[in-house]
Amino acid sequence: MVRMMTQEQCPHRNNVQSTEKPQLYKVGIYGWRKRCLYFFVLLLMILIVVNLALTIWILKVMNFTIDGMGHLRITERGLKLEGDSEFLQPLYAKEIQSRPGSPLFLQSSKNVSINILNEKKQLVSQLVAGSHGVHARGKMLEVKSSAGKLLFSADDHEVVVGAERLRVMGAEGAVFSNSVETPHVRAEPFKELRLESPTRSLYMEAPKGVKIEADAGDFQATCRSDLRLESKDGEITLDARKIKLLRLPEGKAPSPSGTRQTVFEVCVCPNGKLFLSQAGTGSTCQISSNLCL
């Protein structure tokens, strides 16, 4: 049988518990760990403040607003750029226009190229403006006035000048390697009109005739070889108050001694040559017929 004993029956146990002191257990971080934690918290706060200050500075410098950033503004019609802008990568846009009343300025250190592609991404038209000049490539080139009138057109078949007047300002004039078709060739007022072929022949042809007029000056035709006037179905008319045939060869006919012959007759050879022969009571062309050779 086990006998239960009360607390009063064990006085020595109470004496042992009363003599022991209560122990305290510290909870937390102390010593060098606590100092390191405070240091990292302080460093994190400094980084947050610096980061916030840099963010505010970037927003201020880049001019961030609700409508856009810097010179870029977002409007109902699209994007709006103010001032000078640089694009380092390709720019794709449906329409580029300047502000009302201001020009559109494109600048490049190399060249400015405008390419038109078809549905298959093949080059159809191209305009390149560079240091060597302006080059255009396409099926047809047209220049029109503000009223819509055609001023200039060029394609593979022909070049059309639709202006009322074509003016060539070069000192050497205009050079045409092939034939020229025009209804009217006229010089400027008080200027001479010259049609010249230095090394080849000059032909003027028209189905209904060629008309040459010099209302306030002289008409002169000069050539190094032969000058030929030919009319196949009609006639050649020389209508003038005076007709001079200079430097024609003169034939010699017997004349009275001591007299100077001042009257001549014009003789025509079978081959078409003309010469002068001293006039007499009869024709003297037979006497100087040796000039026909």
PDB file of N, CA and C in Angstrom, residues 26-111:
ATOM      1  N   LYS A  26      16.413  36.910 -21.123  1.00  0.00           N
ATOM      2  CA  LYS A  26      16.325  38.087 -21.991  1.00  0.00           C
ATOM      3  C   LYS A  26      15.879  37.662 -23.396  1.00  0.00           C
ATOM      4  N   VAL A  27      14.919  38.420 -23.958  1.00  0.00           N
ATOM      5  CA  VAL A  27      14.390  38.176 -25.313  1.00  0.00           C
ATOM      6  C   VAL A  27      14.704  39.382 -26.179  1.00  0.00           C
ATOM      7  N   GLY A  28      15.346  39.188 -27.414  1.00  0.00           N
ATOM      8  CA  GLY A  28      15.685  40.283 -28.335  1.00  0.00           C
ATOM      9  C   GLY A  28      17.100  40.154 -28.835  1.00  0.00           C
ATOM     10  N   ILE A  29      17.550  41.258 -29.578  1.00  0.00           N
ATOM     11  CA  ILE A  29      18.899  41.304 -30.152  1.00  0.00           C
ATOM     12  C   ILE A  29      19.684  42.350 -29.396  1.00  0.00           C
ATOM     13  N   TYR A  30      20.824  41.975 -28.944  1.00  0.00           N
ATOM     14  CA  TYR A  30      21.639  42.863 -28.128  1.00  0.00           C
ATOM     15  C   TYR A  30      23.081  42.805 -28.622  1.00  0.00           C
ATOM     16  N   GLY A  31      23.828  43.777 -28.261  1.00  0.00           N
ATOM     17  CA  GLY A  31      25.256  43.789 -28.585  1.00  0.00           C
ATOM     18  C   GLY A  31      25.536  44.234 -30.018  1.00  0.00           C
ATOM     19  N   TRP A  32      26.521  43.634 -30.614  1.00  0.00           N
ATOM     20  CA  TRP A  32      26.939  44.044 -31.961  1.00  0.00           C
ATOM     21  C   TRP A  32      25.886  43.705 -33.010  1.00  0.00           C
ATOM     22  N   ARG A  33      25.022  42.710 -32.805  1.00  0.00           N
ATOM     23  CA  ARG A  33      23.953  42.409 -33.754  1.00  0.00           C
ATOM     24  C   ARG A  33      22.960  43.568 -33.827  1.00  0.00           C
ATOM     25  N   LYS A  34      22.653  44.137 -32.683  1.00  0.00           N
ATOM     26  CA  LYS A  34      21.726  45.264 -32.648  1.00  0.00           C
ATOM     27  C   LYS A  34      22.298  46.470 -33.368  1.00  0.00           C
ATOM     28  N   ARG A  35      23.571  46.731 -33.173  1.00  0.00           N
ATOM     29  CA  ARG A  35      24.199  47.881 -33.851  1.00  0.00           C
ATOM     30  C   ARG A  35      24.234  47.676 -35.371  1.00  0.00           C
ATOM     31  N   CYS A  36      24.522  46.449 -35.823  1.00  0.00           N
ATOM     32  CA  CYS A  36      24.517  46.174 -37.268  1.00  0.00           C
ATOM     33  C   CYS A  36      23.131  46.355 -37.863  1.00  0.00           C
ATOM     34  N   LEU A  37      22.093  45.911 -37.124  1.00  0.00           N
ATOM     35  CA  LEU A  37      20.732  46.079 -37.618  1.00  0.00           C
ATOM     36  C   LEU A  37      20.364  47.551 -37.762  1.00  0.00           C
ATOM     37  N   TYR A  38      20.723  48.355 -36.773  1.00  0.00           N
ATOM     38  CA  TYR A  38      20.450  49.788 -36.860  1.00  0.00           C
ATOM     39  C   TYR A  38      21.217  50.429 -38.025  1.00  0.00           C
ATOM     40  N   PHE A  39      22.427  49.958 -38.249  1.00  0.00           N
ATOM     41  CA  PHE A  39      23.220  50.501 -39.363  1.00  0.00           C
ATOM     42  C   PHE A  39      22.564  50.197 -40.709  1.00  0.00           C
ATOM     43  N   PHE A  40      22.101  48.944 -40.879  1.00  0.00           N
ATOM     44  CA  PHE A  40      21.454  48.587 -42.154  1.00  0.00           C
ATOM     45  C   PHE A  40      20.134  49.327 -42.343  1.00  0.00           C
ATOM     46  N   VAL A  41      19.389  49.514 -41.256  1.00  0.00           N
ATOM     47  CA  VAL A  41      18.132  50.278 -41.364  1.00  0.00           C
ATOM     48  C   VAL A  41      18.419  51.717 -41.764  1.00  0.00           C
ATOM     49  N   LEU A  42      19.456  52.322 -41.160  1.00  0.00           N
ATOM     50  CA  LEU A  42      19.829  53.687 -41.512  1.00  0.00           C
ATOM     51  C   LEU A  42      20.302  53.784 -42.969  1.00  0.00           C
ATOM     52  N   LEU A  43      21.109  52.799 -43.420  1.00  0.00           N
ATOM     53  CA  LEU A  43      21.577  52.793 -44.810  1.00  0.00           C
ATOM     54  C   LEU A  43      20.418  52.654 -45.791  1.00  0.00           C
ATOM     55  N   LEU A  44      19.422  51.791 -45.450  1.00  0.00           N
ATOM     56  CA  LEU A  44      18.250  51.623 -46.301  1.00  0.00           C
ATOM     57  C   LEU A  44      17.446  52.920 -46.390  1.00  0.00           C
ATOM     58  N   MET A  45      17.314  53.630 -45.291  1.00  0.00           N
ATOM     59  CA  MET A  45      16.591  54.901 -45.315  1.00  0.00           C
ATOM     60  C   MET A  45      17.313  55.926 -46.177  1.00  0.00           C
ATOM     61  N   ILE A  46      18.648  55.932 -46.086  1.00  0.00           N
ATOM     62  CA  ILE A  46      19.420  56.867 -46.914  1.00  0.00           C
ATOM     63  C   ILE A  46      19.242  56.544 -48.395  1.00  0.00           C
ATOM     64  N   LEU A  47      19.281  55.253 -48.749  1.00  0.00           N
ATOM     65  CA  LEU A  47      19.093  54.860 -50.150  1.00  0.00           C
ATOM     66  C   LEU A  47      17.697  55.219 -50.646  1.00  0.00           C
ATOM     67  N   ILE A  48      16.703  55.048 -49.806  1.00  0.00           N
ATOM     68  CA  ILE A  48      15.342  55.405 -50.208  1.00  0.00           C
ATOM     69  C   ILE A  48      15.220  56.902 -50.462  1.00  0.00           C
ATOM     70  N   VAL A  49      15.818  57.705 -49.580  1.00  0.00           N
ATOM     71  CA  VAL A  49      15.754  59.162 -49.748  1.00  0.00           C
ATOM     72  C   VAL A  49      16.492  59.583 -51.015  1.00  0.00           C
ATOM     73  N   VAL A  50      17.704  59.002 -51.247  1.00  0.00           N
ATOM     74  CA  VAL A  50      18.466  59.351 -52.452  1.00  0.00           C
ATOM     75  C   VAL A  50      17.719  58.931 -53.713  1.00  0.00           C
ATOM     76  N   ASN A  51      17.137  57.721 -53.693  1.00  0.00           N
ATOM     77  CA  ASN A  51      16.373  57.238 -54.850  1.00  0.00           C
ATOM     78  C   ASN A  51      15.171  58.138 -55.133  1.00  0.00           C
ATOM     79  N   LEU A  52      14.479  58.554 -54.099  1.00  0.00           N
ATOM     80  CA  LEU A  52      13.335  59.447 -54.271  1.00  0.00           C
ATOM     81  C   LEU A  52      13.775  60.810 -54.821  1.00  0.00           C
ATOM     82  N   ALA A  53      14.907  61.301 -54.315  1.00  0.00           N
ATOM     83  CA  ALA A  53      15.408  62.587 -54.815  1.00  0.00           C
ATOM     84  C   ALA A  53      15.814  62.488 -56.284  1.00  0.00           C
ATOM     85  N   LEU A  54      16.509  61.386 -56.669  1.00  0.00           N
ATOM     86  CA  LEU A  54      16.880  61.214 -58.074  1.00  0.00           C
ATOM     87  C   LEU A  54      15.655  61.062 -58.972  1.00  0.00           C
ATOM     88  N   THR A  55      14.638  60.376 -58.503  1.00  0.00           N
ATOM     89  CA  THR A  55      13.407  60.222 -59.291  1.00  0.00           C
ATOM     90  C   THR A  55      12.740  61.573 -59.522  1.00  0.00           C
ATOM     91  N   ILE A  56      12.658  62.371 -58.472  1.00  0.00           N
ATOM     92  CA  ILE A  56      12.063  63.707 -58.616  1.00  0.00           C
ATOM     93  C   ILE A  56      12.904  64.572 -59.561  1.00  0.00           C
ATOM     94  N   TRP A  57      14.233  64.459 -59.458  1.00  0.00           N
ATOM     95  CA  TRP A  57      15.113  65.251 -60.337  1.00  0.00           C
ATOM     96  C   TRP A  57      14.947  64.828 -61.804  1.00  0.00           C
ATOM     97  N   ILE A  58      14.859  63.509 -62.056  1.00  0.00           N
ATOM     98  CA  ILE A  58      14.660  63.027 -63.434  1.00  0.00           C
ATOM     99  C   ILE A  58      13.319  63.498 -63.984  1.00  0.00           C
ATOM    100  N   LEU A  59      12.289  63.426 -63.166  1.00  0.00           N
ATOM    101  CA  LEU A  59      10.980  63.916 -63.606  1.00  0.00           C
ATOM    102  C   LEU A  59      11.015  65.405 -63.931  1.00  0.00           C
ATOM    103  N   LYS A  60      11.786  66.160 -63.153  1.00  0.00           N
ATOM    104  CA  LYS A  60      11.879  67.596 -63.387  1.00  0.00           C
ATOM    105  C   LYS A  60      12.680  67.896 -64.645  1.00  0.00           C
ATOM    106  N   VAL A  61      13.812  67.188 -64.824  1.00  0.00           N
ATOM    107  CA  VAL A  61      14.660  67.451 -65.991  1.00  0.00           C
ATOM    108  C   VAL A  61      13.985  66.998 -67.277  1.00  0.00           C
ATOM    109  N   MET A  62      13.404  65.819 -67.286  1.00  0.00           N
ATOM    110  CA  MET A  62      12.735  65.283 -68.473  1.00  0.00           C
ATOM    111  C   MET A  62      11.374  65.906 -68.719  1.00  0.00           C
ATOM    112  N   ASN A  63      10.950  66.748 -67.822  1.00  0.00           N
ATOM    113  CA  ASN A  63       9.689  67.489 -67.983  1.00  0.00           C
ATOM    114  C   ASN A  63       8.510  66.519 -68.154  1.00  0.00           C
ATOM    115  N   PHE A  64       8.398  65.603 -67.230  1.00  0.00           N
ATOM    116  CA  PHE A  64       7.274  64.669 -67.245  1.00  0.00           C
ATOM    117  C   PHE A  64       6.023  65.393 -66.770  1.00  0.00           C
ATOM    118  N   THR A  65       4.977  65.304 -67.574  1.00  0.00           N
ATOM    119  CA  THR A  65       3.681  65.858 -67.205  1.00  0.00           C
ATOM    120  C   THR A  65       2.602  64.839 -67.533  1.00  0.00           C
ATOM    121  N   ILE A  66       1.377  65.231 -67.277  1.00  0.00           N
ATOM    122  CA  ILE A  66       0.266  64.340 -67.588  1.00  0.00           C
ATOM    123  C   ILE A  66       0.099  64.179 -69.096  1.00  0.00           C
ATOM    124  N   ASP A  67       0.463  65.234 -69.864  1.00  0.00           N
ATOM    125  CA  ASP A  67       0.280  65.204 -71.320  1.00  0.00           C
ATOM    126  C   ASP A  67       1.421  64.534 -72.057  1.00  0.00           C
ATOM    127  N   GLY A  68       2.576  64.331 -71.423  1.00  0.00           N
ATOM    128  CA  GLY A  68       3.678  63.713 -72.135  1.00  0.00           C
ATOM    129  C   GLY A  68       4.997  63.918 -71.418  1.00  0.00           C
ATOM    130  N   MET A  69       6.084  63.804 -72.180  1.00  0.00           N
ATOM    131  CA  MET A  69       7.427  63.892 -71.621  1.00  0.00           C
ATOM    132  C   MET A  69       8.269  64.800 -72.509  1.00  0.00           C
ATOM    133  N   GLY A  70       8.969  65.747 -71.929  1.00  0.00           N
ATOM    134  CA  GLY A  70       9.874  66.614 -72.669  1.00  0.00           C
ATOM    135  C   GLY A  70       9.156  67.387 -73.762  1.00  0.00           C
ATOM    136  N   HIS A  71       9.701  67.304 -75.013  1.00  0.00           N
ATOM    137  CA  HIS A  71       9.086  67.958 -76.159  1.00  0.00           C
ATOM    138  C   HIS A  71       7.936  67.152 -76.741  1.00  0.00           C
ATOM    139  N   LEU A  72       7.675  65.972 -76.181  1.00  0.00           N
ATOM    140  CA  LEU A  72       6.640  65.098 -76.708  1.00  0.00           C
ATOM    141  C   LEU A  72       5.353  65.305 -75.926  1.00  0.00           C
ATOM    142  N   ARG A  73       4.287  65.583 -76.673  1.00  0.00           N
ATOM    143  CA  ARG A  73       2.977  65.770 -76.060  1.00  0.00           C
ATOM    144  C   ARG A  73       1.982  64.827 -76.730  1.00  0.00           C
ATOM    145  N   ILE A  74       1.095  64.297 -75.936  1.00  0.00           N
ATOM    146  CA  ILE A  74       0.061  63.393 -76.435  1.00  0.00           C
ATOM    147  C   ILE A  74      -1.237  64.182 -76.556  1.00  0.00           C
ATOM    148  N   THR A  75      -1.727  64.317 -77.790  1.00  0.00           N
ATOM    149  CA  THR A  75      -2.951  65.054 -78.054  1.00  0.00           C
ATOM    150  C   THR A  75      -3.999  64.119 -78.629  1.00  0.00           C
ATOM    151  N   GLU A  76      -5.175  64.679 -78.913  1.00  0.00           N
ATOM    152  CA  GLU A  76      -6.246  63.879 -79.488  1.00  0.00           C
ATOM    153  C   GLU A  76      -5.923  63.438 -80.909  1.00  0.00           C
ATOM    154  N   ARG A  77      -5.126  64.245 -81.645  1.00  0.00           N
ATOM    155  CA  ARG A  77      -4.800  63.934 -83.029  1.00  0.00           C
ATOM    156  C   ARG A  77      -3.545  63.084 -83.167  1.00  0.00           C
ATOM    157  N   GLY A  78      -2.839  62.825 -82.073  1.00  0.00           N
ATOM    158  CA  GLY A  78      -1.635  62.005 -82.141  1.00  0.00           C
ATOM    159  C   GLY A  78      -0.551  62.557 -81.238  1.00  0.00           C
ATOM    160  N   LEU A  79       0.694  62.423 -81.660  1.00  0.00           N
ATOM    161  CA  LEU A  79       1.844  62.895 -80.901  1.00  0.00           C
ATOM    162  C   LEU A  79       2.299  64.235 -81.444  1.00  0.00           C
ATOM    163  N   LYS A  80       2.718  65.125 -80.566  1.00  0.00           N
ATOM    164  CA  LYS A  80       3.162  66.461 -80.934  1.00  0.00           C
ATOM    165  C   LYS A  80       4.553  66.685 -80.375  1.00  0.00           C
ATOM    166  N   LEU A  81       5.496  67.021 -81.257  1.00  0.00           N
ATOM    167  CA  LEU A  81       6.872  67.286 -80.869  1.00  0.00           C
ATOM    168  C   LEU A  81       7.151  68.769 -81.008  1.00  0.00           C
ATOM    169  N   GLU A  82       7.758  69.345 -79.997  1.00  0.00           N
ATOM    170  CA  GLU A  82       8.118  70.757 -80.014  1.00  0.00           C
ATOM    171  C   GLU A  82       9.628  70.882 -79.882  1.00  0.00           C
ATOM    172  N   GLY A  83      10.241  71.692 -80.768  1.00  0.00           N
ATOM    173  CA  GLY A  83      11.687  71.857 -80.724  1.00  0.00           C
ATOM    174  C   GLY A  83      12.400  70.796 -81.547  1.00  0.00           C
ATOM    175  N   ASP A  84      13.707  70.682 -81.375  1.00  0.00           N
ATOM    176  CA  ASP A  84      14.530  69.714 -82.104  1.00  0.00           C
ATOM    177  C   ASP A  84      14.378  68.330 -81.484  1.00  0.00           C
ATOM    178  N   SER A  85      14.254  67.334 -82.349  1.00  0.00           N
ATOM    179  CA  SER A  85      14.093  65.950 -81.897  1.00  0.00           C
ATOM    180  C   SER A  85      14.985  65.046 -82.724  1.00  0.00           C
ATOM    181  N   GLU A  86      15.528  64.034 -82.101  1.00  0.00           N
ATOM    182  CA  GLU A  86      16.400  63.065 -82.759  1.00  0.00           C
ATOM    183  C   GLU A  86      15.815  61.670 -82.594  1.00  0.00           C
ATOM    184  N   PHE A  87      15.855  60.902 -83.693  1.00  0.00           N
ATOM    185  CA  PHE A  87      15.369  59.531 -83.685  1.00  0.00           C
ATOM    186  C   PHE A  87      16.535  58.626 -84.051  1.00  0.00           C
ATOM    187  N   LEU A  88      16.900  57.750 -83.147  1.00  0.00           N
ATOM    188  CA  LEU A  88      18.025  56.842 -83.364  1.00  0.00           C
ATOM    189  C   LEU A  88      17.598  55.555 -84.049  1.00  0.00           C
ATOM    190  N   GLN A  89      16.319  55.271 -84.059  1.00  0.00           N
ATOM    191  CA  GLN A  89      15.780  54.063 -84.679  1.00  0.00           C
ATOM    192  C   GLN A  89      14.728  54.480 -85.706  1.00  0.00           C
ATOM    193  N   PRO A  90      14.308  53.551 -86.563  1.00  0.00           N
ATOM    194  CA  PRO A  90      13.290  53.916 -87.568  1.00  0.00           C
ATOM    195  C   PRO A  90      12.017  54.438 -86.919  1.00  0.00           C
ATOM    196  N   LEU A  91      11.423  55.425 -87.581  1.00  0.00           N
ATOM    197  CA  LEU A  91      10.183  56.047 -87.130  1.00  0.00           C
ATOM    198  C   LEU A  91       9.072  55.672 -88.105  1.00  0.00           C
ATOM    199  N   TYR A  92       8.007  55.100 -87.599  1.00  0.00           N
ATOM    200  CA  TYR A  92       6.864  54.700 -88.417  1.00  0.00           C
ATOM    201  C   TYR A  92       5.694  55.606 -88.054  1.00  0.00           C
ATOM    202  N   ALA A  93       5.182  56.306 -89.042  1.00  0.00           N
ATOM    203  CA  ALA A  93       4.068  57.216 -88.817  1.00  0.00           C
ATOM    204  C   ALA A  93       3.206  57.270 -90.070  1.00  0.00           C
ATOM    205  N   LYS A  94       1.930  57.496 -89.884  1.00  0.00           N
ATOM    206  CA  LYS A  94       1.011  57.615 -91.007  1.00  0.00           C
ATOM    207  C   LYS A  94       1.095  58.990 -91.635  1.00  0.00           C
ATOM    208  N   GLU A  95       1.335  60.004 -90.839  1.00  0.00           N
ATOM    209  CA  GLU A  95       1.384  61.381 -91.342  1.00  0.00           C
ATOM    210  C   GLU A  95       2.311  62.200 -90.467  1.00  0.00           C
ATOM    211  N   ILE A  96       3.148  63.028 -91.088  1.00  0.00           N
ATOM    212  CA  ILE A  96       4.052  63.941 -90.381  1.00  0.00           C
ATOM    213  C   ILE A  96       3.793  65.337 -90.926  1.00  0.00           C
ATOM    214  N   GLN A  97       3.447  66.265 -90.065  1.00  0.00           N
ATOM    215  CA  GLN A  97       3.180  67.627 -90.489  1.00  0.00           C
ATOM    216  C   GLN A  97       3.680  68.592 -89.421  1.00  0.00           C
ATOM    217  N   SER A  98       3.952  69.815 -89.861  1.00  0.00           N
ATOM    218  CA  SER A  98       4.450  70.838 -88.950  1.00  0.00           C
ATOM    219  C   SER A  98       3.277  71.621 -88.361  1.00  0.00           C
ATOM    220  N   ARG A  99       3.602  72.496 -87.441  1.00  0.00           N
ATOM    221  CA  ARG A  99       2.569  73.345 -86.866  1.00  0.00           C
ATOM    222  C   ARG A  99       2.068  74.342 -87.906  1.00  0.00           C
ATOM    223  N   PRO A 100       0.830  74.799 -87.801  1.00  0.00           N
ATOM    224  CA  PRO A 100       0.317  75.789 -88.764  1.00  0.00           C
ATOM    225  C   PRO A 100       1.170  77.048 -88.766  1.00  0.00           C
ATOM    226  N   GLY A 101       1.624  77.434 -89.947  1.00  0.00           N
ATOM    227  CA  GLY A 101       2.458  78.626 -90.079  1.00  0.00           C
ATOM    228  C   GLY A 101       3.936  78.398 -89.880  1.00  0.00           C
ATOM    229  N   SER A 102       4.368  77.163 -89.643  1.00  0.00           N
ATOM    230  CA  SER A 102       5.786  76.850 -89.418  1.00  0.00           C
ATOM    231  C   SER A 102       6.244  75.818 -90.441  1.00  0.00           C
ATOM    232  N   PRO A 103       7.498  75.926 -90.910  1.00  0.00           N
ATOM    233  CA  PRO A 103       7.999  74.941 -91.884  1.00  0.00           C
ATOM    234  C   PRO A 103       8.374  73.628 -91.219  1.00  0.00           C
ATOM    235  N   LEU A 104       8.457  72.585 -92.029  1.00  0.00           N
ATOM    236  CA  LEU A 104       8.899  71.265 -91.577  1.00  0.00           C
ATOM    237  C   LEU A 104      10.356  71.104 -91.972  1.00  0.00           C
ATOM    238  N   PHE A 105      11.221  70.904 -91.001  1.00  0.00           N
ATOM    239  CA  PHE A 105      12.663  70.885 -91.217  1.00  0.00           C
ATOM    240  C   PHE A 105      13.190  69.489 -90.915  1.00  0.00           C
ATOM    241  N   LEU A 106      13.839  68.860 -91.920  1.00  0.00           N
ATOM    242  CA  LEU A 106      14.471  67.552 -91.771  1.00  0.00           C
ATOM    243  C   LEU A 106      15.974  67.724 -91.975  1.00  0.00           C
ATOM    244  N   GLN A 107      16.768  67.243 -91.058  1.00  0.00           N
ATOM    245  CA  GLN A 107      18.211  67.409 -91.119  1.00  0.00           C
ATOM    246  C   GLN A 107      18.894  66.074 -90.871  1.00  0.00           C
ATOM    247  N   SER A 108      19.948  65.806 -91.674  1.00  0.00           N
ATOM    248  CA  SER A 108      20.694  64.568 -91.526  1.00  0.00           C
ATOM    249  C   SER A 108      22.152  64.829 -91.890  1.00  0.00           C
ATOM    250  N   SER A 109      23.053  64.149 -91.201  1.00  0.00           N
ATOM    251  CA  SER A 109      24.476  64.294 -91.509  1.00  0.00           C
ATOM    252  C   SER A 109      24.870  63.514 -92.749  1.00  0.00           C
ATOM    253  N   LYS A 110      24.078  62.536 -93.167  1.00  0.00           N
ATOM    254  CA  LYS A 110      24.368  61.742 -94.359  1.00  0.00           C
ATOM    255  C   LYS A 110      23.430  62.122 -95.480  1.00  0.00           C
ATOM    256  N   ASN A 111      22.235  61.578 -95.480  1.00  0.00           N
ATOM    257  CA  ASN A 111      21.242  61.915 -96.490  1.00  0.00           C
ATOM    258  C   ASN A 111      19.854  61.666 -95.923  1.00  0.00           C
TER     259      ASN A 111
END
